[in-house]
């Protein structure tokens, strides 16, 4: 980080918390410094020039001054307010889920330019009228790749043999797939130690595995061309959510809202 008292950075606002009557603590994700927190003074005042630029789901350019504890946002300008996301409830819920994922998986100060680029790309893709849940699955899988949790989808994580095109088993605790042989051995071990808290692996279809392998290695414009029926979509969602839940050891708040919204849309 620059040694001068002031520095400039762009960032995507992840969340904000009120600080006292008029100020906010803003958490944002930047290309150079990773996740940062800073104080936006007076951002809660009705005529604040900072206000809208430090709202979640906004890509802003900010000028910051070094503070004793937290730095201070002195000026800001919106680069992209993602208005198409904010004007549609489902897309906004998806956007907030993406932000919560970034916030949950990152610590302050760990820079990760590819993750920042992925975040911007995905928020832009989500703004497109034809976007669907593929955006979320592609983001989840590639977020895991960029943060060192890339699931092993080509070889068995136990015996290292190449996986055959049959039903294999996804093990969240082992970070990848088990072949049918190793999965039955694992199940025997679990029974012996009566470990009720250990989550065993669950089956994954050949189609789901093919899609995940492709999405691990292609860009989004290729990923979105894959046809996904509702059954496959549910399976892909389960695989990624079980794995993410295992890593974070908790549920994300925005995910519960997103799933509730999905059920309501399905009823309509
Ligand atoms: Zn094996």
mmCIF file of C-alpha atoms and ligand atoms in Angstrom:
data_model
loop_
_atom_site.group_PDB
_atom_site.id
_atom_site.type_symbol
_atom_site.label_atom_id
_atom_site.label_comp_id
_atom_site.label_asym_id
_atom_site.label_seq_id
_atom_site.Cartn_x
_atom_site.Cartn_y
_atom_site.Cartn_z
ATOM 1 C CA UNK A 1 0.000 0.000 0.000
ATOM 2 C CA UNK A 2 1.200 3.549 -0.727
ATOM 3 C CA UNK A 3 3.098 5.308 2.056
ATOM 4 C CA UNK A 4 1.405 8.671 1.439
ATOM 5 C CA UNK A 5 -1.581 9.587 3.565
ATOM 6 C CA UNK A 6 -3.997 9.402 0.660
ATOM 7 C CA UNK A 7 -4.566 6.655 -1.861
ATOM 8 C CA UNK A 8 -7.074 5.827 -4.550
ATOM 9 C CA UNK A 9 -8.669 2.486 -5.347
ATOM 10 C CA UNK A 10 -11.653 1.039 -7.116
ATOM 11 C CA UNK A 11 -13.772 -1.507 -5.305
ATOM 12 C CA UNK A 12 -17.091 -3.327 -5.157
ATOM 13 C CA UNK A 13 -19.043 -2.500 -2.004
ATOM 14 C CA UNK A 14 -19.836 -5.747 -0.158
ATOM 15 C CA UNK A 15 -21.686 -4.390 2.860
ATOM 16 C CA UNK A 16 -22.132 -1.405 5.119
ATOM 17 C CA UNK A 17 -22.800 -1.017 8.833
ATOM 18 C CA UNK A 18 -23.975 2.085 10.621
ATOM 19 C CA UNK A 19 -21.431 3.780 12.841
ATOM 20 C CA UNK A 20 -22.980 6.261 15.231
ATOM 21 C CA UNK A 21 -25.708 8.536 13.926
ATOM 22 C CA UNK A 22 -24.338 9.655 10.558
ATOM 23 C CA UNK A 23 -21.334 7.507 9.596
ATOM 24 C CA UNK A 24 -20.964 4.090 8.020
ATOM 25 C CA UNK A 25 -18.319 1.386 8.030
ATOM 26 C CA UNK A 26 -18.052 0.180 4.454
ATOM 27 C CA UNK A 27 -16.552 -3.188 3.462
ATOM 28 C CA UNK A 28 -15.397 -3.441 -0.142
ATOM 29 C CA UNK A 29 -13.364 -5.697 -2.408
ATOM 30 C CA UNK A 30 -10.525 -4.119 -4.388
ATOM 31 C CA UNK A 31 -8.157 -5.405 -7.080
ATOM 32 C CA UNK A 32 -4.974 -4.176 -5.345
ATOM 33 C CA UNK A 33 -5.608 -4.715 -1.631
ATOM 34 C CA UNK A 34 -8.294 -7.416 -1.522
ATOM 35 C CA UNK A 35 -10.951 -6.785 1.114
ATOM 36 C CA UNK A 36 -10.851 -3.455 2.951
ATOM 37 C CA UNK A 37 -12.969 -1.732 5.579
ATOM 38 C CA UNK A 38 -13.159 2.035 5.849
ATOM 39 C CA UNK A 39 -15.281 4.741 7.437
ATOM 40 C CA UNK A 40 -17.569 6.816 5.202
ATOM 41 C CA UNK A 41 -18.165 9.905 7.306
ATOM 42 C CA UNK A 42 -21.597 11.479 7.049
ATOM 43 C CA UNK A 43 -22.760 8.802 4.564
ATOM 44 C CA UNK A 44 -26.070 8.498 6.424
ATOM 45 C CA UNK A 45 -26.862 12.207 6.023
ATOM 46 C CA UNK A 46 -29.597 12.782 3.386
ATOM 47 C CA UNK A 47 -27.452 15.078 1.224
ATOM 48 C CA UNK A 48 -24.205 13.115 1.561
ATOM 49 C CA UNK A 49 -22.102 12.995 -1.608
ATOM 50 C CA UNK A 50 -20.749 9.592 -0.533
ATOM 51 C CA UNK A 51 -24.106 7.908 0.215
ATOM 52 C CA UNK A 52 -25.062 6.179 -3.053
ATOM 53 C CA UNK A 53 -21.467 5.400 -4.009
ATOM 54 C CA UNK A 54 -20.925 3.273 -0.910
ATOM 55 C CA UNK A 55 -24.131 1.198 -1.105
ATOM 56 C CA UNK A 56 -23.690 -2.592 -1.522
ATOM 57 C CA UNK A 57 -23.685 -3.831 -5.149
ATOM 58 C CA UNK A 58 -21.890 -0.717 -6.413
ATOM 59 C CA UNK A 59 -18.539 -0.558 -8.204
ATOM 60 C CA UNK A 60 -16.915 2.705 -7.109
ATOM 61 C CA UNK A 61 -13.717 4.664 -7.391
ATOM 62 C CA UNK A 62 -12.684 5.921 -3.968
ATOM 63 C CA UNK A 63 -10.123 8.257 -2.512
ATOM 64 C CA UNK A 64 -9.092 7.195 0.984
ATOM 65 C CA UNK A 65 -7.080 8.805 3.765
ATOM 66 C CA UNK A 66 -5.131 6.681 6.219
ATOM 67 C CA UNK A 67 -6.721 6.659 9.654
ATOM 68 C CA UNK A 68 -5.402 5.473 13.011
ATOM 69 C CA UNK A 69 -7.582 2.351 12.984
ATOM 70 C CA UNK A 70 -9.743 2.342 9.895
ATOM 71 C CA UNK A 71 -9.019 4.403 6.789
ATOM 72 C CA UNK A 72 -11.496 7.078 5.763
ATOM 73 C CA UNK A 73 -13.309 7.405 2.435
ATOM 74 C CA UNK A 74 -12.906 11.081 1.533
ATOM 75 C CA UNK A 75 -14.328 11.054 -2.004
ATOM 76 C CA UNK A 76 -16.120 8.517 -4.153
ATOM 77 C CA UNK A 77 -17.562 8.158 -7.603
ATOM 78 C CA UNK A 78 -19.745 5.380 -8.998
ATOM 79 C CA UNK A 79 -18.207 3.417 -11.882
ATOM 80 C CA UNK A 80 -21.175 1.042 -12.207
ATOM 81 C CA UNK A 81 -24.284 1.112 -9.996
ATOM 82 C CA UNK A 82 -25.587 -2.201 -11.474
ATOM 83 C CA UNK A 83 -29.070 -0.689 -11.780
ATOM 84 C CA UNK A 84 -30.391 -3.702 -13.742
ATOM 85 C CA UNK A 85 -29.573 -5.870 -10.715
ATOM 86 C CA UNK A 86 -31.098 -3.518 -8.186
ATOM 87 C CA UNK A 87 -34.362 -3.167 -10.113
ATOM 88 C CA UNK A 88 -35.135 -6.915 -10.141
ATOM 89 C CA UNK A 89 -35.689 -8.776 -6.872
ATOM 90 C CA UNK A 90 -34.315 -12.152 -7.997
ATOM 91 C CA UNK A 91 -31.210 -10.662 -9.572
ATOM 92 C CA UNK A 92 -30.614 -8.455 -6.555
ATOM 93 C CA UNK A 93 -30.863 -11.512 -4.282
ATOM 94 C CA UNK A 94 -28.322 -13.303 -6.521
ATOM 95 C CA UNK A 95 -26.043 -10.250 -6.376
ATOM 96 C CA UNK A 96 -26.202 -10.049 -2.587
ATOM 97 C CA UNK A 97 -25.471 -13.781 -2.347
ATOM 98 C CA UNK A 98 -22.370 -13.285 -4.519
ATOM 99 C CA UNK A 99 -21.225 -10.422 -2.255
ATOM 100 C CA UNK A 100 -21.775 -12.509 0.891
ATOM 101 C CA UNK A 101 -19.744 -15.347 -0.623
ATOM 102 C CA UNK A 102 -16.822 -12.976 -1.295
ATOM 103 C CA UNK A 103 -17.092 -11.493 2.194
ATOM 104 C CA UNK A 104 -17.263 -14.932 3.852
ATOM 105 C CA UNK A 105 -14.341 -16.460 1.963
ATOM 106 C CA UNK A 106 -11.875 -13.571 2.168
ATOM 107 C CA UNK A 107 -9.925 -11.833 4.917
ATOM 108 C CA UNK A 108 -8.893 -8.198 4.967
ATOM 109 C CA UNK A 109 -5.777 -7.358 2.986
ATOM 110 C CA UNK A 110 -5.309 -10.543 0.942
ATOM 111 C CA UNK A 111 -5.213 -9.297 -2.650
ATOM 112 C CA UNK A 112 -6.531 -11.520 -5.398
ATOM 113 C CA UNK A 113 -6.840 -9.769 -8.777
ATOM 114 C CA UNK A 114 -8.375 -12.782 -10.597
ATOM 115 C CA UNK A 115 -11.116 -12.943 -7.953
ATOM 116 C CA UNK A 116 -11.854 -9.229 -8.372
ATOM 117 C CA UNK A 117 -12.044 -9.662 -12.161
ATOM 118 C CA UNK A 118 -14.368 -12.664 -11.726
ATOM 119 C CA UNK A 119 -16.618 -10.637 -9.410
ATOM 120 C CA UNK A 120 -16.942 -7.766 -11.908
ATOM 121 C CA UNK A 121 -17.496 -10.163 -14.820
ATOM 122 C CA UNK A 122 -20.212 -12.077 -12.960
ATOM 123 C CA UNK A 123 -22.063 -8.945 -11.795
ATOM 124 C CA UNK A 124 -22.073 -7.753 -15.410
ATOM 125 C CA UNK A 125 -23.314 -11.153 -16.629
ATOM 126 C CA UNK A 126 -26.034 -11.186 -13.981
ATOM 127 C CA UNK A 127 -27.204 -7.805 -15.312
ATOM 128 C CA UNK A 128 -27.951 -9.350 -18.722
ATOM 129 C CA UNK A 129 -31.652 -10.100 -19.365
ATOM 130 C CA UNK A 130 -30.980 -13.761 -20.257
ATOM 131 C CA UNK A 131 -28.953 -14.551 -17.114
ATOM 132 C CA UNK A 132 -29.990 -17.569 -15.050
ATOM 133 C CA UNK A 133 -28.650 -19.742 -12.236
ATOM 134 C CA UNK A 134 -25.690 -20.861 -14.317
ATOM 135 C CA UNK A 135 -24.128 -17.516 -13.323
ATOM 136 C CA UNK A 136 -24.253 -18.511 -9.654
ATOM 137 C CA UNK A 137 -22.877 -22.030 -10.167
ATOM 138 C CA UNK A 138 -20.079 -20.760 -12.420
ATOM 139 C CA UNK A 139 -19.200 -18.100 -9.848
ATOM 140 C CA UNK A 140 -19.211 -20.562 -6.915
ATOM 141 C CA UNK A 141 -16.982 -23.037 -8.724
ATOM 142 C CA UNK A 142 -14.480 -20.418 -9.882
ATOM 143 C CA UNK A 143 -14.459 -18.605 -6.537
ATOM 144 C CA UNK A 144 -13.374 -21.940 -5.024
ATOM 145 C CA UNK A 145 -10.671 -22.244 -7.702
ATOM 146 C CA UNK A 146 -9.270 -18.778 -6.986
ATOM 147 C CA UNK A 147 -9.181 -19.343 -3.214
ATOM 148 C CA UNK A 148 -7.416 -22.702 -3.146
ATOM 149 C CA UNK A 149 -10.498 -24.905 -2.692
ATOM 150 C CA UNK A 150 -10.642 -26.196 -6.271
ATOM 151 C CA UNK A 151 -12.501 -29.520 -6.015
ATOM 152 C CA UNK A 152 -10.681 -32.540 -7.489
ATOM 153 C CA UNK A 153 -12.966 -33.776 -10.281
ATOM 154 C CA UNK A 154 -10.649 -35.906 -12.418
ATOM 155 C CA UNK A 155 -9.064 -38.483 -10.091
ATOM 156 C CA UNK A 156 -10.315 -40.251 -6.980
ATOM 157 C CA UNK A 157 -9.170 -38.259 -3.917
ATOM 158 C CA UNK A 158 -8.480 -41.500 -2.050
ATOM 159 C CA UNK A 159 -6.815 -43.981 -4.453
ATOM 160 C CA UNK A 160 -5.807 -41.422 -7.153
ATOM 161 C CA UNK A 161 -7.127 -43.555 -10.004
ATOM 162 C CA UNK A 162 -8.727 -41.700 -12.961
ATOM 163 C CA UNK A 163 -12.502 -41.579 -12.543
ATOM 164 C CA UNK A 164 -14.638 -43.711 -14.849
ATOM 165 C CA UNK A 165 -17.830 -42.412 -16.535
ATOM 166 C CA UNK A 166 -20.093 -43.988 -13.899
ATOM 167 C CA UNK A 167 -21.839 -42.581 -10.823
ATOM 168 C CA UNK A 168 -19.036 -41.400 -8.506
ATOM 169 C CA UNK A 169 -19.324 -39.767 -5.062
ATOM 170 C CA UNK A 170 -18.615 -36.208 -3.969
ATOM 171 C CA UNK A 171 -16.966 -35.892 -0.580
ATOM 172 C CA UNK A 172 -17.100 -32.329 0.851
ATOM 173 C CA UNK A 173 -14.644 -33.219 3.612
ATOM 174 C CA UNK A 174 -12.098 -34.601 1.119
ATOM 175 C CA UNK A 175 -12.608 -31.792 -1.401
ATOM 176 C CA UNK A 176 -13.437 -33.929 -4.400
ATOM 177 C CA UNK A 177 -14.635 -37.206 -5.810
ATOM 178 C CA UNK A 178 -14.366 -40.736 -4.525
ATOM 179 C CA UNK A 179 -14.591 -43.674 -6.915
ATOM 180 C CA UNK A 180 -17.347 -46.240 -6.117
ATOM 181 C CA UNK A 181 -14.803 -48.635 -4.511
ATOM 182 C CA UNK A 182 -13.306 -46.066 -2.162
ATOM 183 C CA UNK A 183 -16.750 -44.733 -1.303
ATOM 184 C CA UNK A 184 -17.933 -48.151 -0.082
ATOM 185 C CA UNK A 185 -14.740 -48.538 1.969
ATOM 186 C CA UNK A 186 -15.285 -45.076 3.508
ATOM 187 C CA UNK A 187 -18.862 -46.003 4.429
ATOM 188 C CA UNK A 188 -17.624 -49.143 6.228
ATOM 189 C CA UNK A 189 -15.118 -47.054 8.199
ATOM 190 C CA UNK A 190 -17.794 -44.548 9.210
ATOM 191 C CA UNK A 191 -20.020 -47.354 10.483
ATOM 192 C CA UNK A 192 -17.175 -48.803 12.537
ATOM 193 C CA UNK A 193 -16.388 -45.583 14.361
ATOM 194 C CA UNK A 194 -20.065 -44.631 14.620
ATOM 195 C CA UNK A 195 -19.205 -41.058 13.761
ATOM 196 C CA UNK A 196 -22.615 -39.527 13.295
ATOM 197 C CA UNK A 197 -21.174 -36.074 12.721
ATOM 198 C CA UNK A 198 -19.037 -37.114 9.737
ATOM 199 C CA UNK A 199 -20.810 -36.317 6.507
ATOM 200 C CA UNK A 200 -20.311 -39.081 4.020
ATOM 201 C CA UNK A 201 -20.056 -38.527 0.298
ATOM 202 C CA UNK A 202 -23.124 -38.389 -1.943
ATOM 203 C CA UNK A 203 -23.599 -39.616 -5.527
ATOM 204 C CA UNK A 204 -22.880 -37.382 -8.491
ATOM 205 C CA UNK A 205 -24.114 -38.196 -12.007
ATOM 206 C CA UNK A 206 -21.869 -38.421 -15.064
ATOM 207 C CA UNK A 207 -23.645 -35.422 -16.619
ATOM 208 C CA UNK A 208 -23.154 -33.221 -13.549
ATOM 209 C CA UNK A 209 -19.495 -34.177 -13.389
ATOM 210 C CA UNK A 210 -18.966 -33.320 -17.067
ATOM 211 C CA UNK A 211 -20.552 -29.885 -16.604
ATOM 212 C CA UNK A 212 -18.471 -29.094 -13.506
ATOM 213 C CA UNK A 213 -15.249 -30.143 -15.267
ATOM 214 C CA UNK A 214 -16.059 -27.911 -18.222
ATOM 215 C CA UNK A 215 -16.978 -24.933 -16.006
ATOM 216 C CA UNK A 216 -13.716 -25.327 -14.092
ATOM 217 C CA UNK A 217 -11.742 -24.620 -17.225
ATOM 218 C CA UNK A 218 -13.797 -22.400 -19.574
ATOM 219 C CA UNK A 219 -14.858 -18.764 -19.631
ATOM 220 C CA UNK A 220 -18.408 -17.721 -18.847
ATOM 221 C CA UNK A 221 -19.471 -17.182 -22.465
ATOM 222 C CA UNK A 222 -18.759 -20.907 -23.087
ATOM 223 C CA UNK A 223 -20.244 -21.978 -19.727
ATOM 224 C CA UNK A 224 -23.611 -20.360 -20.405
ATOM 225 C CA UNK A 225 -24.055 -22.268 -23.672
ATOM 226 C CA UNK A 226 -24.424 -25.590 -21.798
ATOM 227 C CA UNK A 227 -28.067 -26.682 -21.640
ATOM 228 C CA UNK A 228 -29.075 -27.454 -18.070
ATOM 229 C CA UNK A 229 -32.449 -29.053 -17.303
ATOM 230 C CA UNK A 230 -34.107 -28.468 -13.885
ATOM 231 C CA UNK A 231 -32.984 -31.844 -12.501
ATOM 232 C CA UNK A 232 -29.338 -31.259 -13.431
ATOM 233 C CA UNK A 233 -29.548 -27.682 -12.135
ATOM 234 C CA UNK A 234 -30.681 -28.980 -8.719
ATOM 235 C CA UNK A 235 -27.881 -31.532 -8.644
ATOM 236 C CA UNK A 236 -25.197 -28.948 -9.475
ATOM 237 C CA UNK A 237 -26.622 -26.623 -6.820
ATOM 238 C CA UNK A 238 -26.504 -29.379 -4.220
ATOM 239 C CA UNK A 239 -22.893 -30.349 -4.960
ATOM 240 C CA UNK A 240 -21.611 -26.783 -4.707
ATOM 241 C CA UNK A 241 -23.729 -25.787 -1.713
ATOM 242 C CA UNK A 242 -22.790 -28.874 0.304
ATOM 243 C CA UNK A 243 -19.120 -28.200 -0.388
ATOM 244 C CA UNK A 244 -19.364 -24.475 0.444
ATOM 245 C CA UNK A 245 -21.338 -25.209 3.617
ATOM 246 C CA UNK A 246 -18.657 -27.702 4.674
ATOM 247 C CA UNK A 247 -15.821 -25.189 4.125
ATOM 248 C CA UNK A 248 -17.564 -22.251 5.831
ATOM 249 C CA UNK A 249 -19.212 -24.439 8.495
ATOM 250 C CA UNK A 250 -22.367 -22.334 8.300
ATOM 251 C CA UNK A 251 -25.254 -21.264 6.077
ATOM 252 C CA UNK A 252 -25.166 -17.899 4.337
ATOM 253 C CA UNK A 253 -27.998 -15.525 5.271
ATOM 254 C CA UNK A 254 -28.538 -14.369 1.701
ATOM 255 C CA UNK A 255 -28.840 -17.963 0.485
ATOM 256 C CA UNK A 256 -31.914 -18.587 2.652
ATOM 257 C CA UNK A 257 -33.535 -15.473 1.157
ATOM 258 C CA UNK A 258 -32.573 -16.461 -2.380
ATOM 259 C CA UNK A 259 -34.051 -19.945 -1.965
ATOM 260 C CA UNK A 260 -37.255 -18.573 -0.458
ATOM 261 C CA UNK A 261 -37.570 -16.226 -3.427
ATOM 262 C CA UNK A 262 -37.032 -19.123 -5.840
ATOM 263 C CA UNK A 263 -39.871 -21.067 -4.211
ATOM 264 C CA UNK A 264 -42.182 -18.035 -4.458
ATOM 265 C CA UNK A 265 -41.331 -17.523 -8.147
ATOM 266 C CA UNK A 266 -41.986 -21.245 -8.810
ATOM 267 C CA UNK A 267 -45.455 -20.937 -7.185
ATOM 268 C CA UNK A 268 -46.352 -17.902 -9.346
HETATM 269 ZN ZN1 LIG B 1 -10.735 -44.530 -5.320
#
